[in-house]
Amino acid sequence: MVTIQSDTGSALPGSMVTINGKAVGAVPTRLRLRVGRYLVEVERPGYRTWRQWLDVKADTPSTLKVKLISTTVAPTTGALLVASDVLDAEVLVDGKSAGKVPALVEQLKPGTHRVRVQAKGYAPKESSATVTAGKTTKVTLRLKPTTELKIVSEPAAVEVWVNGEKKGLAPLSLTNLKAGKHLVEGRLAGHTSVQRTVELTQGKLFTLKLELKAQRAAPATGGLRVTSNQPQALVFIDGRFVGKTPLLRPQVVVGPHVVTVRKKGFAEHLETVEVKAGTIAALTAKLTPGGASQPTSLAASQPTSKPTSRPTEDDEDTRLMNAHSARLVAPAYVVGDVSVGFPHLLEARLTTGLFDLGRVGMDAGVALRTYFVVTEVDLRLRARLLRAAPFSLAAVLALGGGGGPKSRNTFHVDFGAIGTWQYKRRFNVSAHALLSIYTDRLCPENSSENEVDACRVPPDDLTSAKVRKRFTSVRLMLGATMSVPITDWLSVFGGLEVAAAANRRSFTDTFASYMPSSDPHVYGRVGVTLKR
C-alpha cells in the first residue's frame, strides 16, 4: 500500500498525482502498486511540480510526503532525468553516483554537468547536459554491449600478449578489444609459447584456453680448452677424437671427462677435467718424448676410456672456422682475413667469438675495406639459427660507413642469412641472401674546387641539382663462398656476389676513373684466412 500526503497532513485542493505519467488522483491518496520502480509527480496550479522516485517492495507499505513550493519564489536549482535502454545501469553526475536509471537528480546548479551511464557488460557512455533553474532536463544514453575476451591457461599465471602488447597474467578478461581478428600469445619460462588467432564478435563473450607444454631442460654445459707444449697434438675427450691442440670446445656436458692428448713420438697425457656450467675449464698437457703415459689428476673412481685408433674426419673442430660462413668463430679465438677483389680492391677483417651456448651463439667482426676513392669500416654480427651437421644457418647484421677525398661519404646497413654445407674437414660452401640499404654522397652539396669533374658536368641522365644529392637505394645481394683449409690455422677462400637491381653509381668510372663504365652487378673476392 502506498500513501501520498502533504508534509502538513492537510489536503491539497486542485492537486494532481501522476505515476509514470498516469493520473491517479489528488493529495492525499492511497493506492496499491505492483513491485517495481515508479516516478511520482504532483502538480498544482501556482506551485512547482514535485517529483520523486518510489521503489515498491512486496508487503512493505510506503508513505510519500509532498512539499510544494510556490512559483512566486524564484527557483535556484534544476534537475536532470537520466534514462537508458539498459535497466539498472548506474548513473553518475559530475563523477558522483546518482542511483540507477531511470534517475531523477535534483538540486543541481544551473549550468553544464557531465552525465555518465555504465553497466557491466556494456561500454560506458558519457554526455554533457545543461541544467536550467526550475526545469527538468531529460537525458537518454544508450549503451552498447562490450566485446569481451576471457583468457584462462594451463598452467596458471601464463603471460598474455595480444597483438604484440602485453596484457597481464592469465586468467584475465579484456573488454577493450574491437570486434575482429586478434593474435593471442601465451608465454611462460620453461614452457613452449603458443599462439592463437581469435575472431571477436561485437557484444559477445569469447573464452580462450592457452595450454603450454613444459620444455625439456637442455643439459648444462661449459667449455674446455686444451693446449700442449707440442703443437698439433691429437685431443680425445672420453675416447672420442675432437681436434688438435690448441683446441677450444665451447659446449661440453657438465661433469668429469677424461682427456687424452697424443702425438707420435711422445708419451700420452691422460687427465680428468671437471667441467662446470658457464665456465671454461683449462688443461695444459706437457708431452715428453717416448716413455709411458702418466695420468694427471685422474680420479680413482673414473674409468679410463681408450682413445679411438685414428681421428674421425667429420669431427667438429676449429679447422673450418671463417668469417664468410654460418659456422661461427668460437669464443677466445680470433680469425683474420685479407682479400682482394671488386668493387673493394683491398679488405682486411678480424672476427672473434662472443659466446657459444650450443643452440645459441654469436660472433662479431670489424673490417676495413677500400677502393681508394672511398674507405669504409664495416661492423658485423652473426647469430646462430641452426647447427645440424653438416649444415649450419646464421643471421647476419652489418652496418658501417666511410668516406674519401672530394667530399665523398657512404653509409650502409645489411641484414639477412647465411647457410653453410660442410664436407667433413676438407671444405665448406656457403650461400647468403642479404638486403643491403646504402646511401652515397659523391659530390658536395655546393660547387667546390675539390670535386670530381662529373659534379660540374653531370652525365646525361643526371641534372646539376640531382648529382649533388645523396644516392640512396636498397639492393638484394645473393652470393656464394667456398673456404678450403690448408692447415688448421690457414685457409683460402673465394666468392662471388650478385646485386639484384639498382645500379650503384659509386662503382662506375663517372666517379672513379678505374671503375667500369657501368655497375656490373657481379662482384668477387679471393683471400686467405688466419686463425688463432
Short mmCIF file of C-alpha atoms in Angstrom, two decimals:
data_model
loop_
_atom_site.label_atom_id
_atom_site.label_comp_id
_atom_site.label_asym_id
_atom_site.label_seq_id
_atom_site.Cartn_x
_atom_site.Cartn_y
_atom_site.Cartn_z
CA MET A 1 0.00 0.00 0.00
CA VAL A 2 1.33 3.46 -0.97
CA THR A 3 0.15 6.63 0.78
CA ILE A 4 0.74 10.06 -0.79
CA GLN A 5 0.04 13.06 1.50
CA SER A 6 1.22 16.62 2.10
CA ASP A 7 4.03 17.28 4.55
CA THR A 8 1.49 19.03 6.83
CA GLY A 9 -1.09 16.24 6.58
CA SER A 10 -3.69 18.55 5.03
CA ALA A 11 -5.41 18.16 1.68
CA LEU A 12 -4.08 19.96 -1.39
CA PRO A 13 -7.15 21.07 -3.38
CA GLY A 14 -6.55 21.24 -7.15
CA SER A 15 -3.52 18.98 -7.00
CA MET A 16 -2.98 16.12 -9.45
CA VAL A 17 -0.92 12.99 -8.72
CA THR A 18 0.58 11.07 -11.68
CA ILE A 19 2.54 7.83 -11.53
CA ASN A 20 4.73 7.12 -14.56
CA GLY A 21 2.72 9.80 -16.36
CA LYS A 22 -0.73 8.35 -15.50
CA ALA A 23 -3.13 10.44 -13.33
CA VAL A 24 -4.27 8.60 -10.17
CA GLY A 25 -5.99 11.33 -8.10
CA ALA A 26 -5.27 14.25 -5.76
CA VAL A 27 -3.32 14.62 -2.50
CA PRO A 28 -3.97 12.82 -0.21
CA THR A 29 -4.44 9.44 -1.89
CA ARG A 30 -3.84 5.77 -1.20
CA LEU A 31 -3.33 3.07 -3.82
CA ARG A 32 -1.85 -0.36 -4.43
CA LEU A 33 1.08 -0.78 -6.80
CA ARG A 34 2.95 -3.81 -8.04
CA VAL A 35 6.55 -4.35 -7.06
CA GLY A 36 8.79 -2.08 -9.13
CA ARG A 37 10.12 1.44 -9.58
CA TYR A 38 7.80 4.40 -10.24
CA LEU A 39 8.16 8.12 -10.90
CA VAL A 40 5.62 10.00 -8.74
CA GLU A 41 4.77 13.59 -9.75
CA VAL A 42 2.42 16.09 -8.08
CA GLU A 43 1.21 19.21 -9.90
CA ARG A 44 -0.87 22.12 -8.56
CA PRO A 45 -1.58 25.48 -10.14
CA GLY A 46 0.73 28.17 -8.71
CA TYR A 47 3.27 25.62 -7.49
CA ARG A 48 6.32 23.93 -8.98
CA THR A 49 5.94 20.26 -9.91
CA TRP A 50 7.08 17.87 -7.16
CA ARG A 51 8.82 14.64 -8.26
CA GLN A 52 10.25 11.62 -6.51
CA TRP A 53 11.23 8.06 -7.41
CA LEU A 54 9.47 5.31 -5.48
CA ASP A 55 10.72 1.71 -5.15
CA VAL A 56 7.79 -0.56 -4.24
CA LYS A 57 8.68 -3.78 -2.43
CA ALA A 58 6.45 -6.75 -1.60
CA ASP A 59 4.45 -6.44 1.65
CA THR A 60 6.16 -3.15 2.54
CA PRO A 61 3.94 -0.03 2.90
CA SER A 62 5.35 3.30 1.71
CA THR A 63 4.44 6.90 2.55
CA LEU A 64 5.42 9.91 0.44
CA LYS A 65 5.19 13.38 1.97
CA VAL A 66 4.70 16.09 -0.62
CA LYS A 67 6.02 19.61 -0.09
CA LEU A 68 5.01 22.03 -2.82
CA ILE A 69 6.92 25.27 -3.40
CA SER A 70 5.10 28.30 -4.74
CA THR A 71 6.14 29.55 -8.18
CA THR A 72 6.30 33.06 -6.72
CA VAL A 73 9.65 32.00 -5.21
CA ALA A 74 12.30 32.12 -7.95
CA PRO A 75 13.93 28.67 -8.33
CA THR A 76 17.71 28.47 -7.90
CA THR A 77 18.27 24.86 -8.95
CA GLY A 78 17.20 22.47 -11.68
CA ALA A 79 17.02 18.74 -12.25
CA LEU A 80 18.16 16.01 -14.64
CA LEU A 81 16.08 12.99 -15.61
CA VAL A 82 18.53 10.33 -16.84
CA ALA A 83 17.25 7.32 -18.79
CA SER A 84 18.90 4.44 -20.66
CA ASP A 85 17.96 1.34 -22.62
CA VAL A 86 19.74 -0.83 -20.02
CA LEU A 87 17.82 -1.34 -16.78
CA ASP A 88 19.73 -0.93 -13.51
CA ALA A 89 22.58 0.91 -15.24
CA GLU A 90 24.42 3.18 -12.80
CA VAL A 91 24.15 6.96 -13.22
CA LEU A 92 26.97 9.35 -12.33
CA VAL A 93 26.61 13.12 -12.46
CA ASP A 94 29.84 15.09 -12.26
CA GLY A 95 31.57 11.92 -11.11
CA LYS A 96 29.19 11.23 -8.20
CA SER A 97 26.79 8.29 -8.10
CA ALA A 98 23.15 9.32 -8.55
CA GLY A 99 21.49 5.90 -8.38
CA LYS A 100 20.23 3.70 -11.18
CA VAL A 101 18.26 4.50 -14.29
CA PRO A 102 15.75 5.93 -14.58
CA ALA A 103 17.23 8.53 -12.18
CA LEU A 104 15.88 11.95 -11.21
CA VAL A 105 18.77 14.07 -9.99
CA GLU A 106 17.56 17.27 -8.31
CA GLN A 107 19.08 20.28 -6.59
CA LEU A 108 21.61 20.82 -9.38
CA LYS A 109 23.09 24.24 -10.00
CA PRO A 110 22.28 25.79 -13.38
CA GLY A 111 24.96 25.17 -15.99
CA THR A 112 26.67 22.27 -17.73
CA HIS A 113 27.03 18.92 -15.99
CA ARG A 114 28.75 15.66 -17.06
CA VAL A 115 26.45 12.63 -17.14
CA ARG A 116 27.79 9.06 -17.31
CA VAL A 117 25.84 5.80 -17.53
CA GLN A 118 27.61 2.49 -17.01
CA ALA A 119 26.66 -1.17 -16.64
CA LYS A 120 28.53 -4.44 -16.52
CA GLY A 121 28.92 -5.97 -19.96
CA TYR A 122 28.39 -2.63 -21.72
CA ALA A 123 30.67 0.17 -22.83
CA PRO A 124 30.09 3.27 -20.64
CA LYS A 125 28.53 6.34 -22.29
CA GLU A 126 29.08 9.98 -21.34
CA SER A 127 27.40 13.20 -22.36
CA SER A 128 27.06 16.79 -21.21
CA ALA A 129 23.69 18.30 -20.21
CA THR A 130 22.65 21.87 -19.50
CA VAL A 131 20.57 22.42 -16.35
CA THR A 132 18.17 25.38 -16.17
CA ALA A 133 16.79 26.68 -12.86
CA GLY A 134 13.26 25.47 -12.22
CA LYS A 135 13.30 22.97 -15.08
CA THR A 136 13.98 19.29 -15.59
CA THR A 137 16.29 18.31 -18.46
CA LYS A 138 15.90 14.79 -19.83
CA VAL A 139 19.00 12.87 -20.93
CA THR A 140 18.83 9.45 -22.62
CA LEU A 141 22.05 7.49 -23.10
CA ARG A 142 22.01 4.20 -24.98
CA LEU A 143 24.70 1.63 -24.15
CA LYS A 144 26.42 -0.83 -26.50
CA PRO A 145 27.37 -4.32 -25.34
CA THR A 146 31.13 -4.76 -24.91
CA THR A 147 33.21 -7.33 -26.77
CA GLU A 148 34.88 -9.45 -24.08
CA LEU A 149 37.77 -11.89 -24.37
CA LYS A 150 38.29 -14.15 -21.37
CA ILE A 151 41.63 -15.97 -21.25
CA VAL A 152 42.49 -18.90 -18.99
CA SER A 153 45.64 -21.00 -19.06
CA GLU A 154 47.19 -24.29 -18.10
CA PRO A 155 49.42 -23.90 -16.12
CA ALA A 156 48.28 -20.74 -14.37
CA ALA A 157 50.00 -17.34 -14.48
CA VAL A 158 50.85 -17.51 -18.19
CA GLU A 159 51.93 -14.14 -19.58
CA VAL A 160 49.34 -13.00 -22.14
CA TRP A 161 50.19 -10.87 -25.19
CA VAL A 162 47.54 -9.62 -27.62
CA ASN A 163 48.60 -8.21 -30.97
CA GLY A 164 52.16 -7.89 -29.65
CA GLU A 165 51.15 -5.98 -26.50
CA LYS A 166 51.49 -7.41 -23.01
CA LYS A 167 48.11 -7.57 -21.24
CA GLY A 168 48.88 -9.36 -17.95
CA LEU A 169 48.77 -12.83 -16.44
CA ALA A 170 46.03 -15.41 -17.04
CA PRO A 171 43.28 -15.71 -16.01
CA LEU A 172 42.10 -12.29 -17.19
CA SER A 173 39.24 -10.63 -19.06
CA LEU A 174 39.73 -7.98 -21.74
CA THR A 175 36.86 -5.67 -22.65
CA ASN A 176 38.73 -3.00 -24.61
CA LEU A 177 39.25 -5.01 -27.80
CA LYS A 178 37.48 -4.22 -31.05
CA ALA A 179 35.48 -6.81 -32.95
CA GLY A 180 37.57 -8.72 -35.48
CA LYS A 181 40.65 -10.93 -35.53
CA HIS A 182 43.33 -10.75 -32.83
CA LEU A 183 46.58 -12.67 -32.27
CA VAL A 184 46.87 -14.01 -28.71
CA GLU A 185 50.17 -15.42 -27.41
CA GLY A 186 50.93 -17.18 -24.13
CA ARG A 187 54.44 -17.15 -22.66
CA LEU A 188 55.90 -18.81 -19.58
CA ALA A 189 59.50 -19.50 -18.65
CA GLY A 190 60.43 -23.14 -19.17
CA HIS A 191 57.47 -23.73 -21.47
CA THR A 192 56.86 -23.59 -25.22
CA SER A 193 55.00 -20.43 -26.23
CA VAL A 194 51.66 -20.83 -28.03
CA GLN A 195 49.81 -18.52 -30.41
CA ARG A 196 46.12 -18.49 -31.24
CA THR A 197 44.07 -16.32 -33.59
CA VAL A 198 40.61 -15.42 -32.29
CA GLU A 199 37.78 -13.60 -34.04
CA LEU A 200 35.64 -11.49 -31.69
CA THR A 201 32.03 -10.55 -32.38
CA GLN A 202 30.57 -7.27 -31.15
CA GLY A 203 28.76 -7.74 -27.84
CA LYS A 204 29.80 -11.39 -27.44
CA LEU A 205 31.99 -13.17 -24.87
CA PHE A 206 34.80 -15.36 -26.22
CA THR A 207 36.66 -17.70 -23.87
CA LEU A 208 40.14 -18.93 -24.85
CA LYS A 209 42.26 -21.52 -23.06
CA LEU A 210 46.02 -21.46 -23.57
CA GLU A 211 47.78 -24.76 -22.86
CA LEU A 212 51.58 -24.55 -22.67
CA LYS A 213 53.83 -27.61 -22.63
CA ALA A 214 56.93 -27.72 -20.45
CA GLN A 215 60.21 -27.68 -22.33
CA ARG A 216 62.77 -30.37 -21.82
CA ALA A 217 65.67 -28.88 -19.96
CA ALA A 218 68.86 -28.92 -22.03
CA PRO A 219 71.85 -30.47 -20.27
CA ALA A 220 74.04 -27.89 -18.58
CA THR A 221 77.25 -27.24 -20.49
CA GLY A 222 80.58 -25.50 -20.08
CA GLY A 223 83.72 -25.08 -22.13
CA LEU A 224 87.03 -26.97 -22.29
CA ARG A 225 90.30 -25.51 -23.59
CA VAL A 226 93.21 -27.88 -24.28
CA THR A 227 96.76 -26.72 -25.04
CA SER A 228 100.07 -28.54 -25.15
CA ASN A 229 103.78 -27.84 -25.36
CA GLN A 230 103.77 -29.70 -28.68
CA PRO A 231 101.58 -28.18 -31.43
CA GLN A 232 99.04 -30.20 -33.40
CA ALA A 233 98.73 -32.94 -30.77
CA LEU A 234 95.60 -35.08 -31.08
CA VAL A 235 92.93 -34.50 -28.42
CA PHE A 236 90.39 -37.12 -27.29
CA ILE A 237 87.56 -36.48 -24.82
CA ASP A 238 86.16 -39.63 -23.23
CA GLY A 239 87.79 -41.66 -26.02
CA ARG A 240 86.42 -39.59 -28.91
CA PHE A 241 88.69 -37.55 -31.17
CA VAL A 242 87.70 -33.88 -31.13
CA GLY A 243 90.60 -32.00 -32.74
CA LYS A 244 94.17 -30.87 -32.39
CA THR A 245 95.88 -28.55 -29.93
CA PRO A 246 95.36 -25.74 -29.27
CA LEU A 247 91.66 -26.56 -29.02
CA LEU A 248 88.54 -24.96 -27.56
CA ARG A 249 85.34 -26.98 -27.14
CA PRO A 250 82.63 -24.43 -26.27
CA GLN A 251 79.88 -26.94 -25.45
CA VAL A 252 80.81 -29.84 -23.16
CA VAL A 253 78.33 -31.50 -20.78
CA VAL A 254 78.95 -30.59 -17.14
CA GLY A 255 80.83 -33.20 -15.13
CA PRO A 256 84.13 -35.10 -15.18
CA HIS A 257 85.71 -36.01 -18.52
CA VAL A 258 88.83 -37.98 -19.37
CA VAL A 259 91.07 -36.02 -21.74
CA THR A 260 93.82 -37.78 -23.70
CA VAL A 261 96.49 -35.84 -25.60
CA ARG A 262 98.64 -37.82 -28.06
CA LYS A 263 101.39 -37.13 -30.54
CA LYS A 264 103.64 -39.53 -32.38
CA GLY A 265 106.99 -39.91 -30.62
CA PHE A 266 105.64 -38.60 -27.28
CA ALA A 267 104.05 -40.23 -24.26
CA GLU A 268 100.27 -39.90 -23.93
CA HIS A 269 98.93 -37.36 -21.45
CA LEU A 270 95.83 -38.51 -19.51
CA GLU A 271 93.89 -36.20 -17.24
CA THR A 272 90.41 -35.96 -15.73
CA VAL A 273 88.92 -32.49 -16.02
CA GLU A 274 85.83 -31.27 -14.16
CA VAL A 275 83.68 -29.09 -16.44
CA LYS A 276 81.35 -26.62 -14.70
CA ALA A 277 78.33 -24.84 -16.17
CA GLY A 278 79.01 -21.46 -17.75
CA THR A 279 82.81 -21.63 -17.33
CA ILE A 280 85.75 -22.80 -19.43
CA ALA A 281 88.00 -25.44 -17.89
CA ALA A 282 91.64 -25.30 -18.99
CA LEU A 283 94.08 -28.18 -19.45
CA THR A 284 97.73 -27.89 -20.42
CA ALA A 285 99.42 -31.12 -21.50
CA LYS A 286 103.19 -31.40 -21.18
CA LEU A 287 104.24 -34.11 -23.58
CA THR A 288 107.60 -35.82 -23.09
CA PRO A 289 109.50 -37.76 -25.76
CA GLY A 290 108.92 -41.55 -25.55
CA GLY A 291 108.20 -43.15 -22.18
CA ALA A 292 104.96 -44.34 -20.67
CA SER A 293 101.90 -42.17 -20.26
CA GLN A 294 101.22 -40.83 -16.79
CA PRO A 295 97.71 -39.82 -15.68
CA THR A 296 97.45 -36.40 -14.08
CA SER A 297 94.66 -35.62 -11.56
CA LEU A 298 92.85 -38.76 -12.70
CA ALA A 299 90.05 -39.66 -10.31
CA ALA A 300 90.39 -43.21 -8.96
CA SER A 301 86.70 -43.87 -9.45
CA GLN A 302 86.70 -42.60 -13.05
CA PRO A 303 87.36 -45.36 -15.60
CA THR A 304 89.82 -44.55 -18.35
CA SER A 305 88.38 -44.55 -21.87
CA LYS A 306 90.62 -45.94 -24.57
CA PRO A 307 91.08 -43.44 -27.41
CA THR A 308 89.98 -44.42 -30.88
CA SER A 309 92.80 -45.56 -33.12
CA ARG A 310 92.56 -42.59 -35.50
CA PRO A 311 90.67 -39.27 -35.75
CA THR A 312 87.26 -39.18 -37.39
CA GLU A 313 87.42 -36.68 -40.24
CA ASP A 314 83.97 -35.21 -39.76
CA ASP A 315 84.50 -34.43 -36.05
CA GLU A 316 83.83 -30.78 -35.27
CA ASP A 317 86.86 -28.58 -34.54
CA THR A 318 88.20 -25.14 -35.37
CA ARG A 319 89.67 -26.10 -38.75
CA LEU A 320 86.78 -24.69 -40.81
CA MET A 321 86.07 -21.52 -38.83
CA ASN A 322 85.86 -18.43 -41.05
CA ALA A 323 84.11 -15.09 -41.34
CA HIS A 324 82.14 -15.91 -44.51
CA SER A 325 80.00 -18.87 -43.46
CA ALA A 326 77.30 -19.77 -40.95
CA ARG A 327 79.94 -21.57 -38.88
CA LEU A 328 80.70 -19.11 -36.06
CA VAL A 329 84.10 -18.29 -34.66
CA ALA A 330 84.44 -19.92 -31.24
CA PRO A 331 84.91 -17.73 -28.13
CA ALA A 332 88.56 -16.95 -27.31
CA TYR A 333 89.52 -17.42 -30.99
CA VAL A 334 90.34 -14.67 -33.48
CA VAL A 335 90.04 -15.11 -37.25
CA GLY A 336 91.75 -12.66 -39.61
CA ASP A 337 91.06 -12.28 -43.35
CA VAL A 338 92.99 -10.44 -46.04
CA SER A 339 91.48 -10.36 -49.53
CA VAL A 340 91.48 -8.63 -52.90
CA GLY A 341 88.54 -8.22 -55.24
CA PHE A 342 85.95 -5.94 -56.78
CA PRO A 343 84.48 -3.45 -56.06
CA HIS A 344 86.56 -3.12 -52.87
CA LEU A 345 90.10 -3.70 -54.07
CA LEU A 346 91.52 -4.46 -50.61
CA GLU A 347 89.81 -5.74 -47.48
CA ALA A 348 91.03 -6.81 -44.02
CA ARG A 349 88.71 -8.28 -41.40
CA LEU A 350 89.01 -9.53 -37.79
CA THR A 351 86.31 -11.74 -36.24
CA THR A 352 86.06 -13.18 -32.72
CA GLY A 353 83.51 -15.30 -30.88
CA LEU A 354 81.30 -13.60 -28.30
CA PHE A 355 79.60 -16.63 -26.76
CA ASP A 356 78.55 -20.18 -27.64
CA LEU A 357 75.80 -21.89 -25.66
CA GLY A 358 75.20 -24.72 -28.09
CA ARG A 359 71.89 -23.84 -29.67
CA VAL A 360 72.65 -20.16 -29.37
CA GLY A 361 75.90 -18.44 -30.29
CA MET A 362 77.21 -15.16 -31.64
CA ASP A 363 80.41 -13.67 -33.01
CA ALA A 364 81.40 -10.16 -34.07
CA GLY A 365 83.78 -8.71 -36.62
CA VAL A 366 85.22 -5.46 -37.90
CA ALA A 367 86.56 -4.84 -41.40
CA LEU A 368 88.48 -2.11 -43.17
CA ARG A 369 87.94 -2.05 -46.93
CA THR A 370 88.78 0.38 -49.70
CA TYR A 371 88.67 1.09 -53.41
CA PHE A 372 90.94 4.10 -52.74
CA VAL A 373 88.47 6.88 -53.50
CA VAL A 374 86.33 5.62 -50.59
CA THR A 375 87.49 3.73 -47.48
CA GLU A 376 84.93 2.11 -45.17
CA VAL A 377 84.67 0.50 -41.75
CA ASP A 378 82.19 -2.41 -41.54
CA LEU A 379 80.89 -3.85 -38.23
CA ARG A 380 79.22 -7.25 -38.38
CA LEU A 381 77.31 -9.58 -36.03
CA ARG A 382 76.44 -13.23 -36.78
CA ALA A 383 73.96 -15.23 -34.69
CA ARG A 384 73.47 -18.98 -34.98
CA LEU A 385 69.99 -20.08 -36.06
CA LEU A 386 70.69 -23.77 -36.72
CA ARG A 387 73.52 -26.25 -36.32
CA ALA A 388 72.77 -29.75 -37.61
CA ALA A 389 75.93 -31.22 -39.14
CA PRO A 390 76.84 -30.90 -41.92
CA PHE A 391 74.53 -27.88 -42.23
CA SER A 392 74.57 -24.53 -40.41
CA LEU A 393 72.38 -21.43 -40.63
CA ALA A 394 73.10 -17.97 -39.21
CA ALA A 395 71.57 -14.49 -39.23
CA VAL A 396 73.77 -11.53 -40.19
CA LEU A 397 73.60 -7.83 -39.36
CA ALA A 398 76.22 -5.42 -40.70
CA LEU A 399 76.48 -1.66 -40.60
CA GLY A 400 79.17 0.84 -41.38
CA GLY A 401 80.32 3.74 -43.41
CA GLY A 402 83.27 5.79 -44.51
CA GLY A 403 84.47 8.47 -46.82
CA GLY A 404 87.17 9.73 -49.11
CA PRO A 405 88.60 12.74 -50.87
CA LYS A 406 86.50 15.26 -52.78
CA SER A 407 83.60 15.23 -50.27
CA ARG A 408 82.66 11.58 -50.78
CA ASN A 409 80.98 9.59 -47.99
CA THR A 410 78.86 6.47 -47.67
CA PHE A 411 76.78 4.55 -45.09
CA HIS A 412 75.19 1.11 -45.25
CA VAL A 413 73.09 -1.42 -43.33
CA ASP A 414 72.95 -5.08 -44.43
CA PHE A 415 70.89 -7.87 -42.91
CA GLY A 416 69.96 -11.39 -43.95
CA ALA A 417 71.02 -15.02 -43.58
CA ILE A 418 73.89 -17.38 -44.43
CA GLY A 419 73.62 -21.13 -44.98
CA THR A 420 76.66 -23.43 -44.97
CA TRP A 421 77.29 -27.04 -46.01
CA GLN A 422 80.49 -28.65 -44.70
CA TYR A 423 82.21 -31.60 -46.33
CA LYS A 424 84.00 -33.37 -43.48
CA ARG A 425 87.04 -31.28 -42.56
CA ARG A 426 88.05 -30.54 -46.15
CA PHE A 427 85.98 -27.52 -47.22
CA ASN A 428 82.70 -25.74 -46.76
CA VAL A 429 80.39 -23.94 -49.18
CA SER A 430 78.17 -21.07 -48.08
CA ALA A 431 75.31 -19.18 -49.71
CA HIS A 432 73.90 -15.90 -48.47
CA ALA A 433 70.98 -13.57 -49.12
CA LEU A 434 71.27 -10.03 -47.77
CA LEU A 435 69.13 -6.92 -48.05
CA SER A 436 71.54 -4.01 -48.43
CA ILE A 437 70.49 -0.42 -47.76
CA TYR A 438 73.06 2.20 -48.76
CA THR A 439 73.38 5.95 -49.17
CA ASP A 440 76.28 7.54 -51.10
CA ARG A 441 77.33 11.17 -51.45
CA LEU A 442 79.57 11.55 -54.50
CA CYS A 443 79.53 15.34 -54.89
CA PRO A 444 79.47 18.19 -52.34
CA GLU A 445 76.13 19.93 -51.86
CA ASN A 446 77.57 23.19 -53.19
CA SER A 447 80.03 23.76 -56.01
CA SER A 448 83.64 23.39 -54.89
CA GLU A 449 87.11 23.23 -56.39
CA ASN A 450 87.56 19.94 -54.53
CA GLU A 451 85.14 17.77 -56.53
CA VAL A 452 85.18 15.31 -59.41
CA ASP A 453 84.50 16.54 -62.95
CA ALA A 454 81.13 14.77 -63.06
CA CYS A 455 79.88 17.12 -60.35
CA ARG A 456 80.42 20.11 -62.66
CA VAL A 457 79.35 18.36 -65.86
CA PRO A 458 76.98 15.55 -64.84
CA PRO A 459 76.19 12.59 -67.13
CA ASP A 460 73.16 12.84 -69.41
CA ASP A 461 70.80 11.05 -67.01
CA LEU A 462 71.57 13.41 -64.11
CA THR A 463 70.84 17.10 -63.60
CA SER A 464 73.23 19.52 -61.90
CA ALA A 465 70.97 19.51 -58.83
CA LYS A 466 70.44 15.75 -58.67
CA VAL A 467 74.14 14.88 -58.92
CA ARG A 468 74.75 16.80 -55.68
CA LYS A 469 72.14 14.85 -53.74
CA ARG A 470 72.64 11.54 -51.96
CA PHE A 471 72.19 8.35 -53.97
CA THR A 472 70.13 6.05 -51.74
CA SER A 473 68.73 2.64 -52.63
CA VAL A 474 68.02 -0.92 -51.48
CA ARG A 475 69.55 -3.98 -53.16
CA LEU A 476 69.16 -7.72 -52.75
CA MET A 477 72.62 -9.33 -52.58
CA LEU A 478 72.92 -13.04 -53.42
CA GLY A 479 76.26 -14.78 -53.15
CA ALA A 480 78.28 -17.92 -52.55
CA THR A 481 81.67 -18.51 -50.91
CA MET A 482 83.95 -21.54 -50.68
CA SER A 483 86.59 -21.92 -47.96
CA VAL A 484 89.33 -24.58 -48.03
CA PRO A 485 91.65 -25.12 -45.04
CA ILE A 486 95.31 -25.61 -45.93
CA THR A 487 96.27 -26.25 -42.30
CA ASP A 488 94.32 -25.97 -39.05
CA TRP A 489 95.26 -22.28 -38.90
CA LEU A 490 95.39 -21.25 -42.55
CA SER A 491 92.61 -21.29 -45.16
CA VAL A 492 91.98 -19.83 -48.59
CA PHE A 493 88.60 -18.63 -49.78
CA GLY A 494 86.88 -17.20 -52.81
CA GLY A 495 83.40 -15.95 -53.53
CA LEU A 496 81.01 -14.33 -55.98
CA GLU A 497 78.11 -11.98 -55.26
CA VAL A 498 75.29 -10.73 -57.48
CA ALA A 499 73.38 -7.50 -56.85
CA ALA A 500 69.76 -7.72 -57.94
CA ALA A 501 68.59 -4.40 -59.46
CA ALA A 502 69.77 -0.88 -58.51
CA ASN A 503 72.83 0.44 -60.37
CA ARG A 504 75.30 1.79 -57.78
CA ARG A 505 76.95 4.87 -59.31
CA SER A 506 79.92 4.86 -56.93
CA PHE A 507 81.12 1.69 -58.72
CA THR A 508 81.32 3.39 -62.17
CA ASP A 509 84.01 5.40 -63.98
CA THR A 510 81.84 8.51 -63.73
CA PHE A 511 83.05 8.97 -60.16
CA ALA A 512 86.12 6.67 -60.05
CA SER A 513 88.23 6.57 -63.22
CA TYR A 514 89.45 2.96 -62.87
CA MET A 515 85.93 1.55 -62.43
CA PRO A 516 83.90 0.13 -65.37
CA SER A 517 81.53 2.36 -67.31
CA SER A 518 78.53 0.81 -65.53
CA ASP A 519 77.98 -1.22 -62.39
CA PRO A 520 78.40 -4.88 -63.49
CA HIS A 521 76.23 -6.14 -60.60
CA VAL A 522 78.63 -9.10 -60.20
CA TYR A 523 81.39 -8.87 -57.58
CA GLY A 524 84.11 -11.23 -56.42
CA ARG A 525 86.83 -11.77 -53.79
CA VAL A 526 89.71 -14.15 -53.05
CA GLY A 527 91.78 -14.18 -49.92
CA VAL A 528 93.43 -16.00 -47.05
CA THR A 529 92.23 -16.64 -43.50
CA LEU A 530 94.44 -16.94 -40.42
CA LYS A 531 93.03 -18.43 -37.16
CA ARG A 532 94.44 -18.11 -33.69
#
